[in-house]
Short mmCIF file of C-alpha atoms in Angstrom, two decimals:
data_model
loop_
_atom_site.label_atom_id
_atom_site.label_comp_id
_atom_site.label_asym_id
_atom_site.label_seq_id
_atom_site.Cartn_x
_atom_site.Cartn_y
_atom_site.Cartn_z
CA UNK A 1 -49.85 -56.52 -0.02
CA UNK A 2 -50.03 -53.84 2.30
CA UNK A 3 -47.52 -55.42 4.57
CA UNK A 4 -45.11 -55.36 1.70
CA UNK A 5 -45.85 -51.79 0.88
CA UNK A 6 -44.90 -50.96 4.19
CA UNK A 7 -41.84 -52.44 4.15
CA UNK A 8 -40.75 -50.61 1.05
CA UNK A 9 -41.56 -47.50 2.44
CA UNK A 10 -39.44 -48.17 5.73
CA UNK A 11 -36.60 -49.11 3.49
CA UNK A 12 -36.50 -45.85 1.16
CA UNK A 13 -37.13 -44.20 4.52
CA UNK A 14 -34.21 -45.87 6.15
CA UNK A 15 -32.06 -45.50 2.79
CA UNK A 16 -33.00 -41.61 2.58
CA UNK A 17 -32.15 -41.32 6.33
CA UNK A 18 -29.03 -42.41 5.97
CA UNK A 19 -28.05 -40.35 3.04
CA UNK A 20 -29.25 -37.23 5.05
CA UNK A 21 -26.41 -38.41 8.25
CA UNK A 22 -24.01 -39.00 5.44
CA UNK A 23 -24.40 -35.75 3.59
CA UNK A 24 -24.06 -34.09 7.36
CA UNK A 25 -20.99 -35.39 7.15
CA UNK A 26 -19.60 -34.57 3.73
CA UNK A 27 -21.18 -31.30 3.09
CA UNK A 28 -22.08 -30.54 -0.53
CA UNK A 29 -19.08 -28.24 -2.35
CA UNK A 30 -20.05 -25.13 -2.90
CA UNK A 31 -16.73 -23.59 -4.19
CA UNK A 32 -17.74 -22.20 -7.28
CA UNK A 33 -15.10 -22.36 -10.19
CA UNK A 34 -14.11 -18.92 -11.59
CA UNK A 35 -13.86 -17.61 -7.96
CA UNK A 36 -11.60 -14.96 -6.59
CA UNK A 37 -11.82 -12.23 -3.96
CA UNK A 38 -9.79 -8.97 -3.23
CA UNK A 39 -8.75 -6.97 -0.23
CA UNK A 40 -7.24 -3.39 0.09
CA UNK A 41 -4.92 -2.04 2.33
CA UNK A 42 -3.80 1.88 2.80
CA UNK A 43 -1.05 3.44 3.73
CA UNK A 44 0.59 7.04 4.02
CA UNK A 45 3.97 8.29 2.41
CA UNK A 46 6.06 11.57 2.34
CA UNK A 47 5.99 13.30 -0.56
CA UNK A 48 9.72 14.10 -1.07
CA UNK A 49 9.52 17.47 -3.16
CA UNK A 50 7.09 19.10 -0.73
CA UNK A 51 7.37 16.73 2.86
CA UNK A 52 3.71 16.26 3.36
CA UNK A 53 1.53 13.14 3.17
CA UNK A 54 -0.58 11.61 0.55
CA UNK A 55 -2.62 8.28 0.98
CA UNK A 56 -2.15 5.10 -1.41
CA UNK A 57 -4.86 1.84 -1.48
CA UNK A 58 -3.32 -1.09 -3.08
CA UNK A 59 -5.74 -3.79 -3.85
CA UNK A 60 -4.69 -7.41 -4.04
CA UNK A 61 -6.90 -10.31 -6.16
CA UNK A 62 -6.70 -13.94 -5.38
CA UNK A 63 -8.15 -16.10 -7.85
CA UNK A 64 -8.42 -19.96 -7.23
CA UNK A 65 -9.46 -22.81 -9.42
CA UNK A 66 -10.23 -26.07 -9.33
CA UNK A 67 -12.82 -28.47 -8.53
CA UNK A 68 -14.18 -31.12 -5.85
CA UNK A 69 -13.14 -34.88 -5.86
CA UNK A 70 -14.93 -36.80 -2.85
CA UNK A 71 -13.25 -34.59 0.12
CA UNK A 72 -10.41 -32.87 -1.71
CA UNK A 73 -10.30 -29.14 -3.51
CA UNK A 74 -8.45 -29.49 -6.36
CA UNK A 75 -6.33 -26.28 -7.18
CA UNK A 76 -5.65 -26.56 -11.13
CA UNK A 77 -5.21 -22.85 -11.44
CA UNK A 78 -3.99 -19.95 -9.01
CA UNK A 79 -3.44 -16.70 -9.94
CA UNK A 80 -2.68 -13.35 -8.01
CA UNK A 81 -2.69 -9.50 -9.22
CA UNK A 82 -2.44 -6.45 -8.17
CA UNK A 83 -3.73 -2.90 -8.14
CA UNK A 84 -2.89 0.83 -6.72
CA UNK A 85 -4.26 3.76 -6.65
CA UNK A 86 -3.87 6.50 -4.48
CA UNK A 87 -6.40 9.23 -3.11
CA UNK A 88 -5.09 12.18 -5.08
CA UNK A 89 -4.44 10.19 -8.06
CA UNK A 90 -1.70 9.90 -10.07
CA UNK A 91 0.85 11.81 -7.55
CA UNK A 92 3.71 9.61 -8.06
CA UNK A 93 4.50 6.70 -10.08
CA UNK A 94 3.37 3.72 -8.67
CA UNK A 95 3.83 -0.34 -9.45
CA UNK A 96 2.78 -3.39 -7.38
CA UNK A 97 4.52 -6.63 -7.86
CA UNK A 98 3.32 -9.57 -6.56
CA UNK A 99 6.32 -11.00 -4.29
CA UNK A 100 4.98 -14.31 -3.12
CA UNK A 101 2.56 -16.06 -2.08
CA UNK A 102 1.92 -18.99 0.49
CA UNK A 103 -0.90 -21.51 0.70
CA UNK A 104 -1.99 -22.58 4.23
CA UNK A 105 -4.44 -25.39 5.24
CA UNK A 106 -4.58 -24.59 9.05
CA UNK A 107 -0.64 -23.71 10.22
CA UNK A 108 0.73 -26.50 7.69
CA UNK A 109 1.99 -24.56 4.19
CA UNK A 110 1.43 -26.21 1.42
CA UNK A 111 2.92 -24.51 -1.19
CA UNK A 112 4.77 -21.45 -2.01
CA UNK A 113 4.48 -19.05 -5.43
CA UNK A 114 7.05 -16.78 -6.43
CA UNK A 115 6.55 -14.32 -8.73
CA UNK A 116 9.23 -16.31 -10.86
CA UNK A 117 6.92 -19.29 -10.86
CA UNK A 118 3.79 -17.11 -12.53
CA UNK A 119 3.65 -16.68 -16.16
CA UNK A 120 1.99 -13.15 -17.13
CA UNK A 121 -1.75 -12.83 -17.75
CA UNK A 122 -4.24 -10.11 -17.78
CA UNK A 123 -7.51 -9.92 -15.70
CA UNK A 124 -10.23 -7.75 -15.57
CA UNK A 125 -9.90 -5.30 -12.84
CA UNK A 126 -12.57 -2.73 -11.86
CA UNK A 127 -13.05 0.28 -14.36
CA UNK A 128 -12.29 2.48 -10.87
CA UNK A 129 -9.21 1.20 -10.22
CA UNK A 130 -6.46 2.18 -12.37
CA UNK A 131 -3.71 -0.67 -12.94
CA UNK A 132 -0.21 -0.92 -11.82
CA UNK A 133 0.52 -4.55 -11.00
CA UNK A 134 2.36 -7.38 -12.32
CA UNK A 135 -0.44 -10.31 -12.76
CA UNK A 136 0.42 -13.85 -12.74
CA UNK A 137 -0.86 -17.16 -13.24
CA UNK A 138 0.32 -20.68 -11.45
CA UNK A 139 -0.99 -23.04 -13.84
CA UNK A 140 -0.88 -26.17 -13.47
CA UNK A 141 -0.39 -26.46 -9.84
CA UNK A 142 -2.47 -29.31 -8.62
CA UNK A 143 -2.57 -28.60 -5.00
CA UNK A 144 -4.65 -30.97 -3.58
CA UNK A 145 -6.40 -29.75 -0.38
CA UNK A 146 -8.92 -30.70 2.13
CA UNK A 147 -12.01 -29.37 2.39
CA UNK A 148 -12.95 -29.45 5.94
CA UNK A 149 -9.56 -27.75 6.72
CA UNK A 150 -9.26 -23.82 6.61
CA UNK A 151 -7.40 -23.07 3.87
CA UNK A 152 -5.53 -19.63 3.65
CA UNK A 153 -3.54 -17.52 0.62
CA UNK A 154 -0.91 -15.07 2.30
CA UNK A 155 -0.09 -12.85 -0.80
CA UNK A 156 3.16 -10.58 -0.47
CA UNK A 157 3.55 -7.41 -2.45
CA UNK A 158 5.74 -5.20 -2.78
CA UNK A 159 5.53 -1.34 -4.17
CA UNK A 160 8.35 1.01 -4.68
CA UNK A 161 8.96 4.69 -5.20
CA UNK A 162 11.37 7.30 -5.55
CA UNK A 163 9.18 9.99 -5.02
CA UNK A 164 8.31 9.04 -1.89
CA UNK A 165 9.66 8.40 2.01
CA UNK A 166 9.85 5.71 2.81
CA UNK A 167 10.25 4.00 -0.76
CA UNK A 168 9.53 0.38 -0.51
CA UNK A 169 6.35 -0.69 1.37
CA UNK A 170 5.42 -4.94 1.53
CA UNK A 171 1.84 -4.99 1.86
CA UNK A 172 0.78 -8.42 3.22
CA UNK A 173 -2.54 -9.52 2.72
CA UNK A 174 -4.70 -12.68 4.05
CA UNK A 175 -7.20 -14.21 1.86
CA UNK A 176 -9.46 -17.21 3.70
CA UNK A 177 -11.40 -19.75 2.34
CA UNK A 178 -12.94 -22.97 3.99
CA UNK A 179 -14.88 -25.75 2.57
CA UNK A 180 -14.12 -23.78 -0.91
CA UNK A 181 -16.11 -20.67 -0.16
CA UNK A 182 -13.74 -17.25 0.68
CA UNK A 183 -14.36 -16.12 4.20
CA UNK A 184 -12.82 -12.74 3.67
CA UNK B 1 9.71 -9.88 66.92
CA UNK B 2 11.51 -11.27 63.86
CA UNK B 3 14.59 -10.11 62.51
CA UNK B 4 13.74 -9.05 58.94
CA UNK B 5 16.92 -8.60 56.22
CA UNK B 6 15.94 -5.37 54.72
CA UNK B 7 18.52 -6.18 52.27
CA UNK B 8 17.10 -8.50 49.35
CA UNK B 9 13.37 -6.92 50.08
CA UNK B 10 15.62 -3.56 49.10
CA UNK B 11 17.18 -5.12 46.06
CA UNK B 12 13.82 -6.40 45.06
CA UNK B 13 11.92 -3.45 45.00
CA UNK B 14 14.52 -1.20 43.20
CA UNK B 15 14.47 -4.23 40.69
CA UNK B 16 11.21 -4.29 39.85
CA UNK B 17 11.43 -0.02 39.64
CA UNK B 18 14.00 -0.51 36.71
CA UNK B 19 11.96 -3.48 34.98
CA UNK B 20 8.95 -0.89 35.47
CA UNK B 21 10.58 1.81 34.55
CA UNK B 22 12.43 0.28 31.14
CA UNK B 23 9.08 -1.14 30.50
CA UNK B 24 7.63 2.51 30.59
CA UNK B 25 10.13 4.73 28.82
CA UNK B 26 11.20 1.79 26.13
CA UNK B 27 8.09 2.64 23.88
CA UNK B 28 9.04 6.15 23.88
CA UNK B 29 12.91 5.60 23.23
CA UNK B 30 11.73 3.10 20.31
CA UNK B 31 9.26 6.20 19.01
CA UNK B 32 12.09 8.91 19.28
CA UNK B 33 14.83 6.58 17.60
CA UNK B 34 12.69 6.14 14.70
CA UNK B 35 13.29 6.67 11.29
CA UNK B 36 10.17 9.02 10.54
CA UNK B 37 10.68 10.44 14.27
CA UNK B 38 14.06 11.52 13.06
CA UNK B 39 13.24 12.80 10.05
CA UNK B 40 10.37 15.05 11.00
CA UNK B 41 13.12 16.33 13.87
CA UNK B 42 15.70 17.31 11.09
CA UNK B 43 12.44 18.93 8.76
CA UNK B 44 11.55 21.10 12.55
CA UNK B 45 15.15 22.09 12.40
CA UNK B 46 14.82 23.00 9.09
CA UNK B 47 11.33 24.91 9.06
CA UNK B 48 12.19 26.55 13.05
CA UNK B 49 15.48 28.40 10.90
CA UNK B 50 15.48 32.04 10.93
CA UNK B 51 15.87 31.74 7.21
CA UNK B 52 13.45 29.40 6.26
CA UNK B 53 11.05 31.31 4.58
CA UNK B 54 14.05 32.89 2.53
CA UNK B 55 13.21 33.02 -1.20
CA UNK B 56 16.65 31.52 -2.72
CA UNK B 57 15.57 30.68 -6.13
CA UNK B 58 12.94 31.03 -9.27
CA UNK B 59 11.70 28.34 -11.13
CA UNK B 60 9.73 29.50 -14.52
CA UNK B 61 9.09 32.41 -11.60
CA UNK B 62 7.68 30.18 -8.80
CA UNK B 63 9.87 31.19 -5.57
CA UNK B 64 11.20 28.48 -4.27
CA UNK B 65 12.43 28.90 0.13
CA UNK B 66 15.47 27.75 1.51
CA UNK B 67 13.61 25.28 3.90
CA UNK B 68 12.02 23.28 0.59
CA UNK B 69 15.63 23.01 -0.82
CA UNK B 70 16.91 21.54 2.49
CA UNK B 71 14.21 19.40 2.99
CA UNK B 72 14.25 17.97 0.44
CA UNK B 73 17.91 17.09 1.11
CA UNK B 74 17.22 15.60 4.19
CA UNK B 75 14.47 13.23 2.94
CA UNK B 76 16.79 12.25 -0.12
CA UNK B 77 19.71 11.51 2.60
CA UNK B 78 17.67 9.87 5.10
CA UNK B 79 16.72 7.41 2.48
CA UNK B 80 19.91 7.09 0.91
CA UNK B 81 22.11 6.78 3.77
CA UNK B 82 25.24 5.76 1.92
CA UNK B 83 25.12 8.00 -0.26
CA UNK B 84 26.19 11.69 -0.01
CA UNK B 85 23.13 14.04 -1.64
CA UNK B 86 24.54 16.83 -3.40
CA UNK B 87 22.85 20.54 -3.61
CA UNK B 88 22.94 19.34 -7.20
CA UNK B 89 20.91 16.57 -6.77
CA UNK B 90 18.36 18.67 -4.57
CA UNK B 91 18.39 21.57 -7.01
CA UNK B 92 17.57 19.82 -10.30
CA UNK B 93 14.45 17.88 -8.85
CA UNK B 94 13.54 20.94 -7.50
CA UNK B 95 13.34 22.77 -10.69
CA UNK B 96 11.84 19.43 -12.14
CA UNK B 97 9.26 19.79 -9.07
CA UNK B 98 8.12 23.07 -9.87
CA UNK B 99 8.60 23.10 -13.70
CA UNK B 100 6.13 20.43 -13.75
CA UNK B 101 3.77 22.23 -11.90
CA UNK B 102 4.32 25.15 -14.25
CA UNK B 103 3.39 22.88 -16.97
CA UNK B 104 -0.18 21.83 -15.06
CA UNK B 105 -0.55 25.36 -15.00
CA UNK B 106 0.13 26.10 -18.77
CA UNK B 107 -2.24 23.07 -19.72
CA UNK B 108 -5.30 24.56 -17.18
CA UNK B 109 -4.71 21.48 -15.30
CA UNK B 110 -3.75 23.60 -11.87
CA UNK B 111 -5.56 22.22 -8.50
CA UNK B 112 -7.34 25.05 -6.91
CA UNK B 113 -7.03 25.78 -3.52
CA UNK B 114 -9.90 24.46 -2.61
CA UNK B 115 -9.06 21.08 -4.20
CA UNK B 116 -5.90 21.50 -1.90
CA UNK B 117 -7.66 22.10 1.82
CA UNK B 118 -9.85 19.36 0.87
CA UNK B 119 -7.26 17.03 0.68
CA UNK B 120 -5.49 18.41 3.63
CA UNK B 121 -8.17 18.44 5.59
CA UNK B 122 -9.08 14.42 4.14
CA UNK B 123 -5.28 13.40 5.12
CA UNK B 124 -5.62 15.23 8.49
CA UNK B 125 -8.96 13.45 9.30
CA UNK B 126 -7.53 10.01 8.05
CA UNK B 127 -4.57 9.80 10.28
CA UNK B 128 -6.54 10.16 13.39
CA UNK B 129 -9.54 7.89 12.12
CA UNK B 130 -9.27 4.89 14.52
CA UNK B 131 -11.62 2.84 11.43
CA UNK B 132 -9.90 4.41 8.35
CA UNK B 133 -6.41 5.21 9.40
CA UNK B 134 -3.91 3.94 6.67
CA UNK B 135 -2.17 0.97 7.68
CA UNK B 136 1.07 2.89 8.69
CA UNK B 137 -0.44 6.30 9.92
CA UNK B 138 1.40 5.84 12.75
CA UNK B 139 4.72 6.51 10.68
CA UNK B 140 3.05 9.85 9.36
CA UNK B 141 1.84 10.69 13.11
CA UNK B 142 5.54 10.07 14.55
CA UNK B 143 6.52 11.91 11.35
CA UNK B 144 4.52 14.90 12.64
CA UNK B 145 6.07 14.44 15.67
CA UNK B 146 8.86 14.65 15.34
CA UNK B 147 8.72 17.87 13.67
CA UNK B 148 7.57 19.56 17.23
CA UNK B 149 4.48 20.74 16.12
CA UNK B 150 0.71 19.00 16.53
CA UNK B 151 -1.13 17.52 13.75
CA UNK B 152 -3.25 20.96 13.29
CA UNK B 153 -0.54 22.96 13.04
CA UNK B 154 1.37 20.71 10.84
CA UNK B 155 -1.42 20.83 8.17
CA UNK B 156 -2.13 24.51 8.82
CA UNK B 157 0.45 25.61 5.87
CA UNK B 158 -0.13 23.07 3.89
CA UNK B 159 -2.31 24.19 0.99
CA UNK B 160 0.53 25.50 -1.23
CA UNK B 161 2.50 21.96 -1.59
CA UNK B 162 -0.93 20.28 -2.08
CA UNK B 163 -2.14 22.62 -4.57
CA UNK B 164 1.40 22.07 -6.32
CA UNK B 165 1.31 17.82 -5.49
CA UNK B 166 -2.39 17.36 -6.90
CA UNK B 167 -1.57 19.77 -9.82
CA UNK B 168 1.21 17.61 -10.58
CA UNK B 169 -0.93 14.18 -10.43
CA UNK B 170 -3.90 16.13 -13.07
CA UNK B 171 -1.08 16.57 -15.53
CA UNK B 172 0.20 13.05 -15.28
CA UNK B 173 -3.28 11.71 -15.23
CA UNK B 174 -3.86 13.58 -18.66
CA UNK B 175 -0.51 12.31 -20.24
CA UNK B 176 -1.42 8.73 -19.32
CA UNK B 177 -4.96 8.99 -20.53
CA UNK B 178 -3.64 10.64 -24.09
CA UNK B 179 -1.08 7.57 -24.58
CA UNK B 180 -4.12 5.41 -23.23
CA UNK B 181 -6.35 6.79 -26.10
CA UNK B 182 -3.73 6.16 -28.67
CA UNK B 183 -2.49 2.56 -27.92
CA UNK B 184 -4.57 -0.46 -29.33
CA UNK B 185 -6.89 -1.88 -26.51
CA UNK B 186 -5.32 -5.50 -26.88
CA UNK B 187 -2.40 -4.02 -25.44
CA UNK B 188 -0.50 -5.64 -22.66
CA UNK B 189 -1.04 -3.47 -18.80
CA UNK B 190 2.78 -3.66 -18.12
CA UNK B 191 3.88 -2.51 -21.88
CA UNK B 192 0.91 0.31 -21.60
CA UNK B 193 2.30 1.70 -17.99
CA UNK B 194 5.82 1.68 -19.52
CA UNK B 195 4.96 3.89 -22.28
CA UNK B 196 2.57 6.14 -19.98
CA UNK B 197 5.62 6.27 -17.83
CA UNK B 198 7.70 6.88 -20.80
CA UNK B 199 5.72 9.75 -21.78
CA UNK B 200 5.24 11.49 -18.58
CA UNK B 201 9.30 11.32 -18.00
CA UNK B 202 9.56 12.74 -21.40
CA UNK B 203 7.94 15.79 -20.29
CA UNK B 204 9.83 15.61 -16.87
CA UNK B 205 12.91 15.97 -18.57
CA UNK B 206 11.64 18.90 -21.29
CA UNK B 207 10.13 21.26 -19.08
CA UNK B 208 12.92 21.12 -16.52
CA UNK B 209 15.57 21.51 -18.90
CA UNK B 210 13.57 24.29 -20.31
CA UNK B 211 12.99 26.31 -17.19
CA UNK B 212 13.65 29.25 -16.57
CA UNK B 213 15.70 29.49 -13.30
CA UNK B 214 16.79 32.32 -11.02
CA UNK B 215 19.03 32.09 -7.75
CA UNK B 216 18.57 34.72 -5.44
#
């Protein structure tokens, strides 16, 4: 009796062994849906009427979602937007538009968003930052990528003026995520 | 003892003092060709004039100097190269300039001074912050440059235009938050900017039409 008891034991033991090499292996997901990061960039322009210089921040949102299946990230949903704000406030009219955006898993691209290719929505941006940008929304876009690879979103803006030297300015900013978690 | 051609050890060495030498001065030649480089040259031309302090016009009674006028000029024709900018041109967004800031002024929404050295002094600081610098300070610093004076001297008369630039931004700030406050919250971002916009150019265009303007 005991002799069988033991046995048992060794075979859970085994069992739950290997299910702690495999899980080393394929690491649980922990890309959580709903997730999106941001990242700001600033830069200086010439005030035309006066020649001096004033600062601008433009902030850029990445949004991805989707969900795990074995080793793959599913991308249902991808959506980008855009906000600026400058550190005098309101010294010149301002707009952000999203220009395009490339998805990278290591050097290979994978796909490529214009701003033709997103359909408007809104998103809930900061209550400090005032917003300028166009927003958009790839949806679907099943994008299947894998997990273990580093995947990145290279998001292209692009802000104009006429108030200011020099009056275009293409912001380029590089959102990272691996294994479904941002590494920005 | 060896007979030695001094003759390709000669052509070698005078080779490698043009490579070095292109290799030194290029970054400089890139610097002084630049755009910003050679605008802040035309802007030191401008301010190093005898007459650049001149008063040649009045806007609603704010004196407006020959060197504003003809900077502005140059900014509008280094950006719009094939175009030719007409006094025209640089006159009426002048007056639109300073009419505006007459408004700011009218409303209570004028920058003080203090307001205005503050955000010299924060613009000064930033373009020199090796952590914080904006992306592109280094157009601003060439900028600066170019203009033949050092970044302390450059910001040293600066408190007028800022005074003038941040009064402009409280009175467009208070134009978008009034059509803010009277749109439905539901509304769109894009369709609430254009209105904001809207508004604000609205004004733009009364109070510079409306001005009262004096050439000297």
């Amino acid at each position: 009796m005991q002799f069988a008891y033991n046995n048992l034991l060794k075979k859970y033991l085994l069992l739950i062994l290997i299910i702690g090499i495999i899980s080393l292996f394929f690491p649980a997901p922990t890309f959580a849906a709903d997730s999106f990061t941001s990242k700001s960039k600033t830069a200086s322009f010439i005030y035309n009427a006066t020649g001096f210089p004033f600062s601008v921040q433009a902030v850029c949102y990445v949004g991805v979602y989707g969900g795990f299946y074995g080793h793959t990230l599913q991308i249902d949903e991808y959506d980008v937007s855009g906000a600026i704000v400058n550190a005098g406030s309101y010294l010149i009219s301002m707009n952000m538009i999203h220009s395009n955006s490339k998805i990278y898993t290591g050097s290979t691209q994978k796909a490529t968003y214009y701003n033709s290719d997103l359909t408007y929505f809104d998103i809930l941006v900061p209550s400090n930052w005032q917003e300028w940008g166009d927003y958009g929304l790839k949806n679907p876009c099943n994008l299947f990528l894998n997990t273990t690879d580093t995947c990145q979103s290279v998001v292209s803006a692009w802000w104009r003026s006429d108030d200011a030297f020099p009056t275009e300015w293409t912001p380029t900013y590089t959102h990272i995520f691996w294994n479904g978690s941002w590494v920005n | 003892m060896k007979n030695i051609k001094k003759g390709p050890i000669l052509i070698f060495i005078i080779g490698l003092l043009i490579i070095g030498g292109i290799a030194y001065i290029s970054p400089n030649i890139i610097h002084a060709s630049s755009k910003s480089f050679q605008l802040g040259k035309l802007i030191g031309q401008n301010i190093a004039n005898e007459n650049a302090e001149k008063i040649v016009m009045k806007v609603n009674n704010i004196s407006v100097t020959q060197s504003e006028l003809e900077n502005l000029k140059v900014i509008l024709q280094i950006e719009n190269p094939n175009k030719q900018i007409t006094d025209t041109e640089v006159e009426s967004q002048i007056i639109a300039f300073n009419a505006l800031y007459h408004e700011s002024k009218i409303r209570g929404l004028e920058a003080t001074k203090e307001d205005a050295k503050e955000y010299a002094k924060y613009m000064k600081q930033s373009l020199t912050d090796p952590v914080n610098a904006p992306d592109n300070s280094e157009l601003i610093l060439e900028y600066i440059d170019g203009t033949g004076q050092s970044v302390d001297q450059f910001f040293e008369k600066s408190t007028n235009a800022y005074q003038k630039m941040l009064s402009i931004a409280n009175l467009r700030k208070s134009v978008y938050d009034e059509v803010a406050n009277n749109l439905p919250e539901q509304i769109e971002t894009n369709e609430k900017l254009l209105l904001q916009e809207e508004a604000f150019n609205k004004i733009k265009e009364t109070v510079a039409k409306g001005a009262i303007v004096e050439h000297l």
